[in-house]
Each structure stands twice: as C-alpha cells, then as structure tokens.
CSV table of C-alpha atoms and ligand atoms in Angstrom, one decimal:
chain,number,residue,atom,x,y,z
A,1,ASP,CA,-54.8,-15.2,2.3
A,2,THR,CA,-53.9,-12.0,4.3
A,3,VAL,CA,-51.3,-9.3,3.8
A,4,ALA,CA,-50.4,-7.1,6.5
A,5,ARG,CA,-48.0,-4.0,6.6
A,6,LEU,CA,-45.9,-4.5,10.0
A,7,GLY,CA,-44.2,-1.1,9.8
A,8,GLY,CA,-41.7,0.6,7.6
A,9,ASP,CA,-41.1,-1.6,4.5
A,10,GLU,CA,-42.1,-4.8,6.2
A,11,PHE,CA,-44.9,-6.9,5.3
A,12,ALA,CA,-46.3,-10.2,6.3
A,13,VAL,CA,-48.3,-12.4,3.9
A,14,LEU,CA,-50.4,-15.3,5.6
A,15,LEU,CA,-51.1,-18.4,3.3
A,16,GLU,CA,-53.4,-20.6,4.8
A,17,ASN,CA,-53.1,-24.2,4.5
A,18,ALA,CA,-50.0,-24.0,2.3
A,19,ASN,CA,-46.9,-26.2,2.8
A,20,GLU,CA,-43.2,-25.2,2.5
A,21,GLU,CA,-43.3,-26.1,-1.3
A,22,VAL,CA,-46.4,-24.1,-1.9
A,23,ALA,CA,-44.8,-21.2,-0.1
A,24,GLU,CA,-41.7,-21.3,-2.0
A,25,ALA,CA,-43.5,-21.4,-5.3
A,26,TRP,CA,-45.7,-18.3,-4.0
A,27,THR,CA,-42.3,-16.6,-3.0
A,28,ARG,CA,-40.6,-16.9,-6.4
A,29,ARG,CA,-43.9,-15.7,-8.4
A,30,PHE,CA,-44.1,-12.9,-5.9
A,31,GLN,CA,-40.6,-11.8,-6.5
A,32,GLU,CA,-40.9,-12.1,-10.1
A,33,THR,CA,-43.9,-9.9,-10.1
A,34,LEU,CA,-42.5,-7.4,-7.9
A,35,GLY,CA,-39.2,-7.2,-10.1
A,36,VAL,CA,-41.2,-6.0,-13.2
A,37,PRO,CA,-40.3,-2.3,-13.6
A,38,VAL,CA,-43.1,0.4,-13.3
A,39,MET,CA,-43.1,3.8,-14.5
A,40,LEU,CA,-43.1,6.5,-11.7
A,41,ASP,CA,-43.1,10.2,-12.8
A,42,SER,CA,-41.2,8.9,-16.2
A,43,HIS,CA,-38.6,7.0,-14.0
A,44,GLU,CA,-38.3,3.3,-14.4
A,45,VAL,CA,-38.4,1.7,-10.9
A,46,ALA,CA,-38.1,-2.0,-9.9
A,47,ALA,CA,-38.9,-3.1,-6.4
A,48,SER,CA,-37.4,-6.3,-4.7
A,49,ALA,CA,-38.0,-8.0,-1.4
A,50,SER,CA,-36.2,-10.2,0.9
A,51,ILE,CA,-38.7,-13.1,2.3
A,52,GLY,CA,-38.5,-15.2,5.2
A,53,ILE,CA,-40.8,-18.3,5.1
A,54,VAL,CA,-42.1,-20.0,8.1
A,55,THR,CA,-44.5,-22.8,8.2
A,56,GLY,CA,-46.3,-24.5,11.0
A,57,GLY,CA,-48.9,-23.3,13.5
A,58,GLY,CA,-50.9,-25.5,15.6
A,59,ASP,CA,-47.5,-27.0,16.7
A,60,GLY,CA,-47.6,-25.1,20.1
A,61,ARG,CA,-45.9,-22.1,18.6
A,62,THR,CA,-47.9,-18.9,18.7
A,63,GLY,CA,-48.6,-16.3,16.1
A,64,ALA,CA,-45.8,-14.0,17.6
A,65,ASP,CA,-43.3,-17.1,17.6
A,66,LEU,CA,-44.1,-17.6,14.0
A,67,LEU,CA,-43.6,-14.0,13.0
A,68,SER,CA,-40.4,-13.6,14.9
A,69,HIS,CA,-39.2,-16.8,13.2
A,70,ALA,CA,-40.2,-15.6,9.7
A,71,ASP,CA,-38.2,-12.3,10.8
A,72,VAL,CA,-35.1,-14.2,11.5
A,73,ALA,CA,-35.3,-16.0,8.2
A,74,MET,CA,-35.9,-12.8,6.5
A,75,TYR,CA,-32.9,-11.2,7.8
A,76,ARG,CA,-30.9,-14.2,6.8
A,77,ALA,CA,-32.3,-13.8,3.3
A,78,LYS,CA,-31.1,-10.4,3.4
A,79,ALA,CA,-27.7,-11.3,4.5
A,80,THR,CA,-27.4,-13.6,1.8
A,81,GLY,CA,-28.1,-11.0,-0.9
A,82,ARG,CA,-30.8,-8.9,-2.4
A,83,ALA,CA,-34.2,-10.2,-3.1
A,84,GLY,CA,-33.6,-13.7,-1.9
A,85,TYR,CA,-35.7,-16.0,0.3
A,86,GLN,CA,-35.0,-18.5,3.3
A,87,VAL,CA,-37.1,-21.1,4.9
A,88,PHE,CA,-36.6,-20.8,8.8
A,89,ARG,CA,-34.6,-23.4,10.4
A,90,PRO,CA,-34.0,-23.6,14.3
A,91,GLU,CA,-30.4,-23.3,13.9
A,92,MET,CA,-30.9,-19.8,12.6
A,93,HIS,CA,-32.6,-18.8,15.9
A,94,GLU,CA,-29.8,-20.2,17.9
A,95,ALA,CA,-27.2,-18.2,15.8
A,96,ILE,CA,-29.3,-15.2,16.1
A,97,VAL,CA,-29.8,-15.8,19.9
A,98,ARG,CA,-25.9,-16.2,20.4
A,99,ARG,CA,-25.3,-12.9,18.5
A,100,VAL,CA,-27.9,-11.0,20.4
A,101,SER,CA,-26.5,-12.0,23.7
A,102,LEU,CA,-22.8,-11.4,22.7
A,103,GLN,CA,-24.0,-7.9,21.6
A,104,ALA,CA,-25.8,-7.3,24.9
A,105,GLU,CA,-22.8,-8.4,26.7
A,106,MET,CA,-20.2,-6.5,24.8
A,107,ARG,CA,-20.4,-3.1,26.3
A,108,GLN,CA,-20.0,-4.4,29.8
A,109,ALA,CA,-17.2,-6.6,28.6
A,110,ILE,CA,-15.2,-3.7,27.4
A,111,ASP,CA,-15.9,-2.0,30.8
A,112,GLU,CA,-14.6,-4.9,32.6
A,113,GLY,CA,-11.5,-5.5,30.5
A,114,GLN,CA,-12.7,-9.0,29.2
A,115,PHE,CA,-10.9,-8.3,25.9
A,116,VAL,CA,-7.3,-9.4,25.5
A,117,LEU,CA,-4.6,-9.2,22.7
A,118,HIS,CA,-2.5,-11.8,21.5
A,119,TYR,CA,0.4,-11.2,19.5
A,120,GLN,CA,1.7,-13.1,16.4
A,121,PRO,CA,5.5,-12.5,15.4
A,122,ILE,CA,6.3,-11.4,12.0
A,123,VAL,CA,9.8,-12.5,10.9
A,124,ASP,CA,12.3,-12.0,8.3
A,125,ILE,CA,11.8,-15.0,6.1
A,126,ARG,CA,15.4,-15.7,5.3
A,127,SER,CA,16.9,-14.9,8.9
A,128,ARG,CA,13.9,-15.8,10.9
A,129,GLU,CA,14.6,-12.6,12.8
A,130,LEU,CA,11.7,-11.2,14.7
A,131,THR,CA,10.6,-7.8,13.2
A,132,GLY,CA,7.4,-7.3,15.1
A,133,PHE,CA,4.1,-8.5,16.0
A,134,GLU,CA,0.5,-8.4,14.9
A,135,ALA,CA,-2.0,-7.8,17.6
A,136,LEU,CA,-5.1,-9.9,17.6
A,137,VAL,CA,-8.1,-9.4,19.6
A,138,ARG,CA,-9.8,-12.2,21.6
A,139,TRP,CA,-12.6,-12.1,24.0
A,140,ASN,CA,-11.9,-13.8,27.3
A,141,HIS,CA,-15.7,-14.5,28.0
A,142,PRO,CA,-16.5,-15.6,31.6
A,143,THR,CA,-18.8,-18.4,30.5
A,144,ARG,CA,-17.9,-18.9,26.8
A,145,GLY,CA,-14.3,-19.0,26.9
A,146,MET,CA,-12.0,-17.5,24.4
A,147,VAL,CA,-14.3,-16.2,21.8
A,148,PRO,CA,-12.5,-15.6,18.2
A,149,PRO,CA,-12.6,-12.1,16.7
A,150,LEU,CA,-14.4,-13.6,13.6
A,151,GLU,CA,-17.4,-14.1,16.0
A,152,PHE,CA,-17.7,-10.8,17.5
A,153,ILE,CA,-15.9,-8.1,15.2
A,154,SER,CA,-18.9,-8.0,12.9
A,155,ILE,CA,-21.2,-7.7,15.8
A,156,ALA,CA,-19.4,-4.8,17.3
A,157,GLU,CA,-19.4,-3.1,13.9
A,158,GLU,CA,-23.1,-3.5,13.7
A,159,SER,CA,-23.6,-2.0,17.0
A,160,GLY,CA,-21.1,0.7,16.8
A,161,LEU,CA,-19.2,-0.7,19.8
A,162,ILE,CA,-16.3,-1.4,17.5
A,163,ILE,CA,-15.5,2.3,18.1
A,164,PRO,CA,-14.7,1.9,22.0
A,165,LEU,CA,-13.4,-1.5,21.4
A,166,GLY,CA,-10.9,-0.2,18.6
A,167,ARG,CA,-9.9,2.4,20.6
A,168,TRP,CA,-9.0,0.1,23.4
A,169,ILE,CA,-7.0,-2.1,21.1
A,170,LEU,CA,-5.0,0.7,19.8
A,171,GLU,CA,-4.2,1.9,23.1
A,172,GLU,CA,-3.2,-1.4,24.4
A,173,ALA,CA,-1.2,-2.5,21.4
A,174,VAL,CA,0.6,1.0,21.3
A,175,ALA,CA,1.4,0.7,25.0
A,176,GLN,CA,3.0,-2.7,24.6
A,177,LEU,CA,5.6,-1.1,22.4
A,178,ALA,CA,7.2,0.7,25.5
A,179,VAL,CA,7.1,-2.7,27.3
A,180,TRP,CA,8.9,-4.5,24.6
A,181,ASP,CA,11.5,-1.8,24.4
A,182,ASP,CA,12.4,-2.4,28.0
A,183,LEU,CA,12.6,-6.3,27.6
A,184,CYS,CA,14.3,-6.4,24.0
A,185,PHE,CA,18.0,-7.3,24.7
A,186,ASP,CA,19.5,-5.5,21.6
A,187,GLY,CA,17.3,-2.5,21.6
A,188,ARG,CA,15.7,-3.6,18.2
A,189,PRO,CA,12.8,-1.4,17.4
A,190,LEU,CA,10.1,-4.0,17.0
A,191,THR,CA,7.0,-2.8,15.1
A,192,VAL,CA,3.3,-3.6,16.2
A,193,SER,CA,0.5,-4.1,13.6
A,194,ILE,CA,-3.1,-3.3,14.5
A,195,ASN,CA,-6.0,-4.3,12.6
A,196,VAL,CA,-8.6,-1.5,11.9
A,197,SER,CA,-12.2,-2.2,11.0
A,198,GLY,CA,-14.0,-0.6,8.3
A,199,ARG,CA,-16.6,1.4,10.5
A,200,GLN,CA,-13.7,2.3,12.8
A,201,PHE,CA,-11.7,3.8,10.0
A,202,ALA,CA,-14.9,5.5,8.8
A,203,SER,CA,-15.6,7.3,12.0
A,204,PRO,CA,-14.7,11.0,12.0
A,205,ALA,CA,-12.8,10.7,15.0
A,206,PHE,CA,-10.4,8.0,14.1
A,207,VAL,CA,-7.4,10.0,12.9
A,208,ARG,CA,-7.8,12.1,16.1
A,209,SER,CA,-7.9,8.9,18.3
A,210,VAL,CA,-4.5,7.7,16.4
A,211,ALA,CA,-3.0,11.0,17.2
A,212,GLU,CA,-3.9,11.1,20.9
A,213,THR,CA,-2.8,7.7,21.3
A,214,LEU,CA,0.5,8.3,20.1
A,215,HIS,CA,0.8,11.5,21.8
A,216,ARG,CA,-0.1,9.9,25.3
A,217,SER,CA,2.1,6.8,24.9
A,218,HIS,CA,5.3,8.9,23.4
A,219,ALA,CA,5.7,5.8,21.0
A,220,GLU,CA,7.4,6.3,17.9
A,221,PRO,CA,4.7,6.5,15.1
A,222,GLU,CA,6.6,4.7,12.5
A,223,ARG,CA,6.7,1.6,14.6
A,224,VAL,CA,2.9,1.4,14.5
A,225,ILE,CA,1.4,-0.2,11.6
A,226,LEU,CA,-2.3,0.0,10.7
A,227,GLU,CA,-3.8,-2.7,8.6
A,228,LEU,CA,-6.8,-1.7,6.2
A,229,THR,CA,-8.3,-4.0,3.9
A,230,GLU,CA,-8.9,-3.4,0.0
A,231,THR,CA,-12.5,-3.1,0.8
A,232,MET,CA,-12.3,-0.2,2.9
A,233,LEU,CA,-10.1,1.6,0.3
A,234,LEU,CA,-12.5,0.8,-2.8
A,235,ASP,CA,-14.2,4.2,-3.0
A,236,ASP,CA,-13.7,7.7,-1.6
A,237,LYS,CA,-16.6,8.1,0.3
A,238,ASP,CA,-15.9,10.0,3.6
A,239,GLY,CA,-12.6,11.4,2.2
A,240,MET,CA,-10.9,8.2,2.7
A,241,VAL,CA,-7.7,9.1,0.7
A,242,GLY,CA,-7.4,12.3,2.6
A,243,LYS,CA,-7.6,10.3,5.7
A,244,LEU,CA,-4.9,7.9,4.5
A,245,HIS,CA,-2.7,10.9,4.0
A,246,LEU,CA,-3.6,12.5,7.4
A,247,LEU,CA,-2.4,9.2,9.1
A,248,ARG,CA,0.6,8.8,7.1
A,249,GLY,CA,1.2,12.6,8.2
A,250,LEU,CA,1.3,11.3,11.8
A,251,GLY,CA,3.8,9.0,10.9
A,252,VAL,CA,2.3,5.8,11.3
A,253,ARG,CA,2.8,3.1,8.6
A,254,LEU,CA,-0.2,1.6,6.6
A,255,ALA,CA,-0.5,-1.9,5.3
A,256,ILE,CA,-3.3,-3.5,3.2
A,257,ASP,CA,-4.3,-6.6,5.0
A,258,ASP,CA,-5.5,-9.6,2.9
A,259,PHE,CA,-4.3,-8.2,-0.2
A,260,GLY,CA,-5.5,-9.8,-3.7
A,261,THR,CA,-8.9,-10.9,-2.2
A,262,GLY,CA,-10.6,-7.5,-2.6
A,263,PHE,CA,-10.5,-5.8,-6.1
A,264,SER,CA,-8.1,-3.1,-5.7
A,265,SER,CA,-7.6,-0.8,-8.7
A,266,LEU,CA,-3.6,-0.9,-9.3
A,267,ALA,CA,-4.0,2.6,-10.4
A,268,TYR,CA,-5.5,3.6,-7.1
A,269,LEU,CA,-3.1,1.7,-5.3
A,270,ARG,CA,-0.2,3.5,-6.6
A,271,ASN,CA,-1.6,6.9,-5.1
A,272,PHE,CA,-2.2,5.4,-1.7
A,273,PRO,CA,0.7,6.2,1.0
A,274,VAL,CA,0.8,2.6,2.1
A,275,SER,CA,4.0,1.1,3.0
A,276,SER,CA,3.3,-3.0,2.9
A,277,LEU,CA,0.8,-5.5,1.5
A,278,LYS,CA,-0.1,-8.5,3.3
A,279,ILE,CA,-0.5,-11.6,1.0
A,280,ASP,CA,-3.6,-13.3,1.9
A,281,LYS,CA,-3.2,-17.0,3.2
A,282,SER,CA,-5.2,-18.3,0.4
A,283,PHE,CA,-2.3,-17.4,-1.9
A,284,VAL,CA,0.2,-19.1,0.5
A,285,ASP,CA,-2.1,-22.2,0.7
A,286,ASP,CA,-2.2,-22.5,-3.1
A,287,MET,CA,1.3,-21.9,-3.8
A,288,LEU,CA,2.5,-25.6,-3.8
A,289,SER,CA,-0.7,-27.0,-5.0
A,290,GLY,CA,-0.1,-26.4,-8.7
A,291,ARG,CA,1.5,-24.1,-11.2
A,292,ARG,CA,-1.1,-21.3,-11.1
A,293,GLY,CA,-0.8,-20.9,-7.4
A,294,ALA,CA,2.9,-20.1,-7.4
A,295,GLU,CA,2.5,-17.8,-10.4
A,296,LEU,CA,-0.2,-15.9,-8.6
A,297,ALA,CA,1.7,-15.4,-5.6
A,298,ARG,CA,4.7,-14.5,-7.6
A,299,ALA,CA,2.4,-11.8,-9.2
A,300,VAL,CA,1.3,-10.3,-5.9
A,301,VAL,CA,4.9,-10.0,-4.8
A,302,GLU,CA,5.7,-8.4,-8.1
A,303,ILE,CA,3.0,-6.0,-7.6
A,304,GLY,CA,4.4,-4.9,-4.4
A,305,ARG,CA,8.1,-4.6,-5.8
A,306,VAL,CA,7.1,-2.5,-8.6
A,307,LEU,CA,4.9,-0.1,-6.1
A,308,GLU,CA,8.2,-0.3,-3.9
A,309,LEU,CA,6.1,-1.8,-1.0
A,310,SER,CA,7.1,-4.5,1.4
A,311,THR,CA,5.5,-7.8,1.3
A,312,VAL,CA,4.3,-9.8,4.3
A,313,ALA,CA,3.0,-13.5,3.6
A,314,GLU,CA,0.2,-14.5,6.1
A,315,GLY,CA,-0.5,-18.1,7.3
A,316,ILE,CA,2.8,-19.7,6.7
A,317,GLU,CA,2.6,-23.1,7.9
A,318,THR,CA,5.3,-25.2,6.4
A,319,GLU,CA,9.0,-25.0,5.6
A,320,ASP,CA,8.2,-25.6,1.9
A,321,GLN,CA,5.9,-22.5,1.7
A,322,ALA,CA,8.5,-20.4,3.4
A,323,THR,CA,11.2,-21.6,0.9
A,324,ALA,CA,8.8,-20.9,-2.0
A,325,LEU,CA,7.9,-17.5,-0.6
A,326,GLU,CA,11.6,-16.6,0.0
A,327,ALA,CA,12.4,-17.8,-3.7
A,328,ILE,CA,9.7,-15.2,-5.2
A,329,GLY,CA,11.2,-12.5,-3.1
A,330,CYS,CA,8.9,-12.1,-0.6
A,331,ARG,CA,10.7,-10.7,2.4
A,332,PHE,CA,8.5,-10.9,5.7
A,333,GLY,CA,6.1,-13.4,6.9
A,334,GLN,CA,3.9,-14.8,9.8
A,335,GLY,CA,2.3,-18.0,10.5
A,336,TYR,CA,2.1,-21.1,12.7
A,337,LEU,CA,5.5,-22.2,11.2
A,338,TYR,CA,7.0,-19.5,13.1
A,339,SER,CA,4.5,-19.0,16.1
A,340,LYS,CA,0.8,-19.0,16.9
A,341,PRO,CA,-0.4,-15.6,18.3
A,342,LEU,CA,0.7,-15.5,22.0
A,343,PRO,CA,-0.4,-13.9,25.0
A,344,ALA,CA,1.6,-10.7,26.2
A,345,ALA,CA,3.2,-12.6,28.7
A,346,ALA,CA,4.7,-15.2,26.4
A,347,VAL,CA,5.8,-12.6,23.9
A,348,GLU,CA,7.9,-11.0,26.8
A,349,GLU,CA,9.6,-14.3,27.6
A,350,LEU,CA,10.4,-14.4,24.1
A,351,LEU,CA,12.0,-11.2,24.0
A,352,LEU,CA,14.3,-12.1,26.9
A,353,ARG,CA,15.7,-14.9,24.7
A,354,PRO,CA,19.5,-13.9,23.5
A,355,THR,CA,18.6,-14.3,20.0
A,356,LEU,CA,15.5,-13.0,18.2
A,357,ALA,CA,15.6,-15.7,15.5
A,358,LEU,CA,12.7,-18.0,15.9
A,359,THR,CA,13.1,-21.6,15.5
A,360,SER,CA,10.2,-23.8,14.7
B,1,C2E,P1,-6.4,-11.3,9.7
B,1,C2E,O1,-6.0,-9.9,10.1
B,1,C2E,O2,-6.3,-11.8,8.4
B,1,C2E,O3,-5.4,-12.1,10.9
B,1,C2E,C1,-4.8,-13.3,10.5
B,1,C2E,C2,-5.6,-14.4,11.1
B,1,C2E,O4,-4.9,-15.8,10.6
B,1,C2E,C3,-5.6,-14.4,12.7
B,1,C2E,O5,-6.8,-15.2,12.9
B,1,C2E,C4,-4.4,-15.6,12.8
B,1,C2E,O6,-4.7,-16.1,14.4
B,1,C2E,C5,-4.8,-16.4,11.8
B,1,C2E,N1,-3.4,-17.2,11.6
B,1,C2E,C6,-2.0,-16.7,11.7
B,1,C2E,N2,-1.1,-17.6,11.2
B,1,C2E,C7,-1.9,-18.6,10.8
B,1,C2E,C8,-1.5,-19.8,10.2
B,1,C2E,O7,-0.4,-20.2,10.0
B,1,C2E,N3,-2.5,-20.8,9.8
B,1,C2E,C9,-3.9,-20.4,10.1
B,1,C2E,N4,-4.7,-21.3,9.8
B,1,C2E,N5,-4.4,-19.4,10.6
B,1,C2E,C10,-3.3,-18.5,10.9
B,1,C2E,P2,-7.7,-14.5,14.2
B,1,C2E,O8,-6.8,-14.0,15.3
B,1,C2E,O9,-8.8,-15.3,14.5
B,1,C2E,O10,-8.4,-13.3,13.5
B,1,C2E,C11,-9.2,-13.4,12.5
B,1,C2E,C12,-9.5,-12.1,11.7
B,1,C2E,O11,-10.2,-11.1,12.8
B,1,C2E,C13,-8.2,-11.2,11.4
B,1,C2E,O12,-7.8,-11.7,10.2
B,1,C2E,C14,-8.8,-9.7,11.4
B,1,C2E,O13,-9.6,-9.6,10.4
B,1,C2E,C15,-9.9,-9.9,12.6
B,1,C2E,N6,-9.2,-9.2,13.7
B,1,C2E,C16,-8.5,-9.8,14.7
B,1,C2E,N7,-8.2,-8.8,15.7
B,1,C2E,C17,-8.6,-7.7,15.2
B,1,C2E,C18,-8.6,-6.5,16.0
B,1,C2E,O14,-7.9,-6.2,17.0
B,1,C2E,N8,-9.6,-5.5,15.4
B,1,C2E,C19,-10.2,-5.7,14.1
B,1,C2E,N9,-10.9,-4.9,13.6
B,1,C2E,N10,-10.2,-6.9,13.6
B,1,C2E,C20,-9.4,-8.0,14.1
B,2,CA,CA1,-4.5,-8.4,10.0
B,3,CA,CA1,-5.0,-10.8,6.7
C-alpha cells in the first residue's frame, strides 16, 4: 500500500486489490487510530480526517480521474461533518459539476442582470390587508430557466459573490418602494423585507452599503426590513451586536427569519434591537397535526408578545392554518394561501386594485 501527501493537509492512500468493503473497514480503523490523543508539548491533541473512497482502476478511468473522484467524495464527507467518510458515486460528480459551473457563470450573470426579484405579499391575517412584500431572488438563467435561491445562495456565499449580489438585491428591492408609492392608490406605506445572508452581514462594508442605498434612494428607512437568521446572531464575533445597533440607528427594521429553528438564547434576544420574528413554516405546518404543534406555535408567538415584537407566520397554505394563527395572536402572515412570490409587474397590477385586501 502507498501513502502520499498531495499538499497541505491532503493525503492519498492507495490500497491495492481492495474492494469497497475492505476500503471502508480500513477507513474506520484509520480514523480510530488517528483519533487516539497524543501528547504534544504537554498538550493533548487528537487528529481527525475526512475521507473519500473511490474504487476501480482498469475501467478506463485514469489515475487522475480516480484522484479527482476521491476528492469529490472527500468534500462530500467533509460537508456532512467532521471525520466522516463517503464512497464516490457518479451523482456526486454531477452535483459538483453543476455547482462549479453555476459558480463560474455567476459573476457574468450579475453583470448581465440575469437575477430577478420576486415579491411575496405579507398580509394582516385578520383583515387580509397587504402590509408589504418580501423580496426573494431568482436566477433567470439563459439555459437552465429559473434557478431557485436554495441552489445558488450557498454557492454565492462560498465564492464571496454574495457581496455584489446582495448589494444588487438591496438596491433593487429598496428602489421598488418608490415605484410602489406611485402606484398604491391610498398612499399606504408598504414595507419591503430583504433577506441578508451570513457572509453579507459579516462583511465590514455591509452597514455602509445599507446607508448608501438608503441615501441614494431617499427611501424611508423604517419601511425597509432586513431579515437575519438566528444562526447569524449566535455569537458576537465581528461585533455583530454593535452592527445590529448601527443598522437600527440608520432607521431600518430588523426581523429574525426562520425563528425557532436555530438556538436563540432568549436572554440575548431581549437585547437585540429587532422588531419582528418570522415564525418558521415548519411550526405552521405542524399546527394542525396534533396538540404539540399548536402549543409550540403558541409558545413562539408568546415569546414575540413578551419581547414586544410583531410576529409574522411563514408558509401559510390553508384557511385552517390562518384561523389557528389568528387565534393564538399572530398578527401577520405570508404564504401561498394569499399569494406566491410575484414578479414586479404582477405586484404593480395588484397595487392598482381598488382594495389592498387579498382574496384567495
Ligand atoms: P425564506 O427567507 O424562509 O423564504 C421563504 C421561502 O418560502 C421562499 O422560498 C418562498 O417562496 C417560500 N414560500 C412562501 N410561502 C410558501 C408556502 O405557502 N408554501 C411553501 N411550500 N413555500 C412557501 P424561496 O424563494 O425558494 O427562497 C428560499 C430561501 O432562499 C429563502 O428562505 C431565503 O433563505 C433564501 N433567499 C431567497 N431570496 C434571497 C435573497 O435575496 N438573499 C438571500 N441572502 N437569501 C435569499
Ligand atoms: Ca426570509
Ligand atoms: Ca424564513
């Protein structure tokens, strides 16, 4: 058998005449051995490794192919947690090829304006009156069609392209406010909610870019709501709490997205300058499926009430859900029951209607 160091902390091990089963058994033994702590300068140190396994050879694949497939499997193992292993499957390769090509195409896509924002209405659950919209990005790809954000936001985060993309989203969504004001028959001040990704929020220029956007657009800051997730607020690295206060100081409102799915410390939450909680769809889904679900949703709404935050339920699909949410005191909601996310032109049509109450 041969061990090679490929560079950095990457190694390759060649097991001759081993099948998949042998390779897996070897992998487990190797990881156990590596996990035994050793003393280094009176510190106890344990190492771990993520391992990708590829079997074959003699099937037309070259050594370079095998190495790159092992690499693909290793990255998959790494993504699923520390010290795991994965056996290479051809689908892994396709998924990576797709990610890599989306990543390569993304910069040009930003320059060429291939991204579009759709807007999902947020309503007052009781009256069904429209209060604002959440901006949701899509990639109108020339050959792949509409690519949903779950497929490219994480790629944009990895490559750092979330910074220019996020800036564009912010500019575009805030600019819509002025368009809506011109159309809205009764001058109601609608809000726009904008999703902010972790890396975007962490970037040093983020607060400044929000300030510049507001300044350029002359938008009323309190009508702009930035949606952050609990996980972004978990620890105070990069002066996160200070940043929240700076943003609040600009006048924009902050919402916690997917509330209840992370692990917010309630004591912490109390000190955040946020104004609303978005109750994750999973709670809404479970509401009518048994007593626990309803109780849990009620508890989340109650947290909002105690902290004097407004609550917005996400992913409402049925009348029964809306009725149940209203009964536990959740004021605002969004979901397919009211409307799917709409292209800007469809939003404009909606605003020309004589009443802003949505009917389903
Ligand atoms: P999110 O912020 O939780 O957005 C809500 C998602 O639920 C949206 O999916 C929306 O289309 C979908 N949805 C709304 N109502 C319903 C419903 O009644 N039923 C069901 N099944 N789904 C509903 P979408 O647009 O695919 O976005 C997925 C996620 O991608 C978002 O989750 C958000 O985390 C991220 N995202 C979207 N746009 C942006 C953006 O502009 N910037 C950043 N950083 N992330 C974004
Ligand atoms: Ca959101
Ligand atoms: Ca959400």
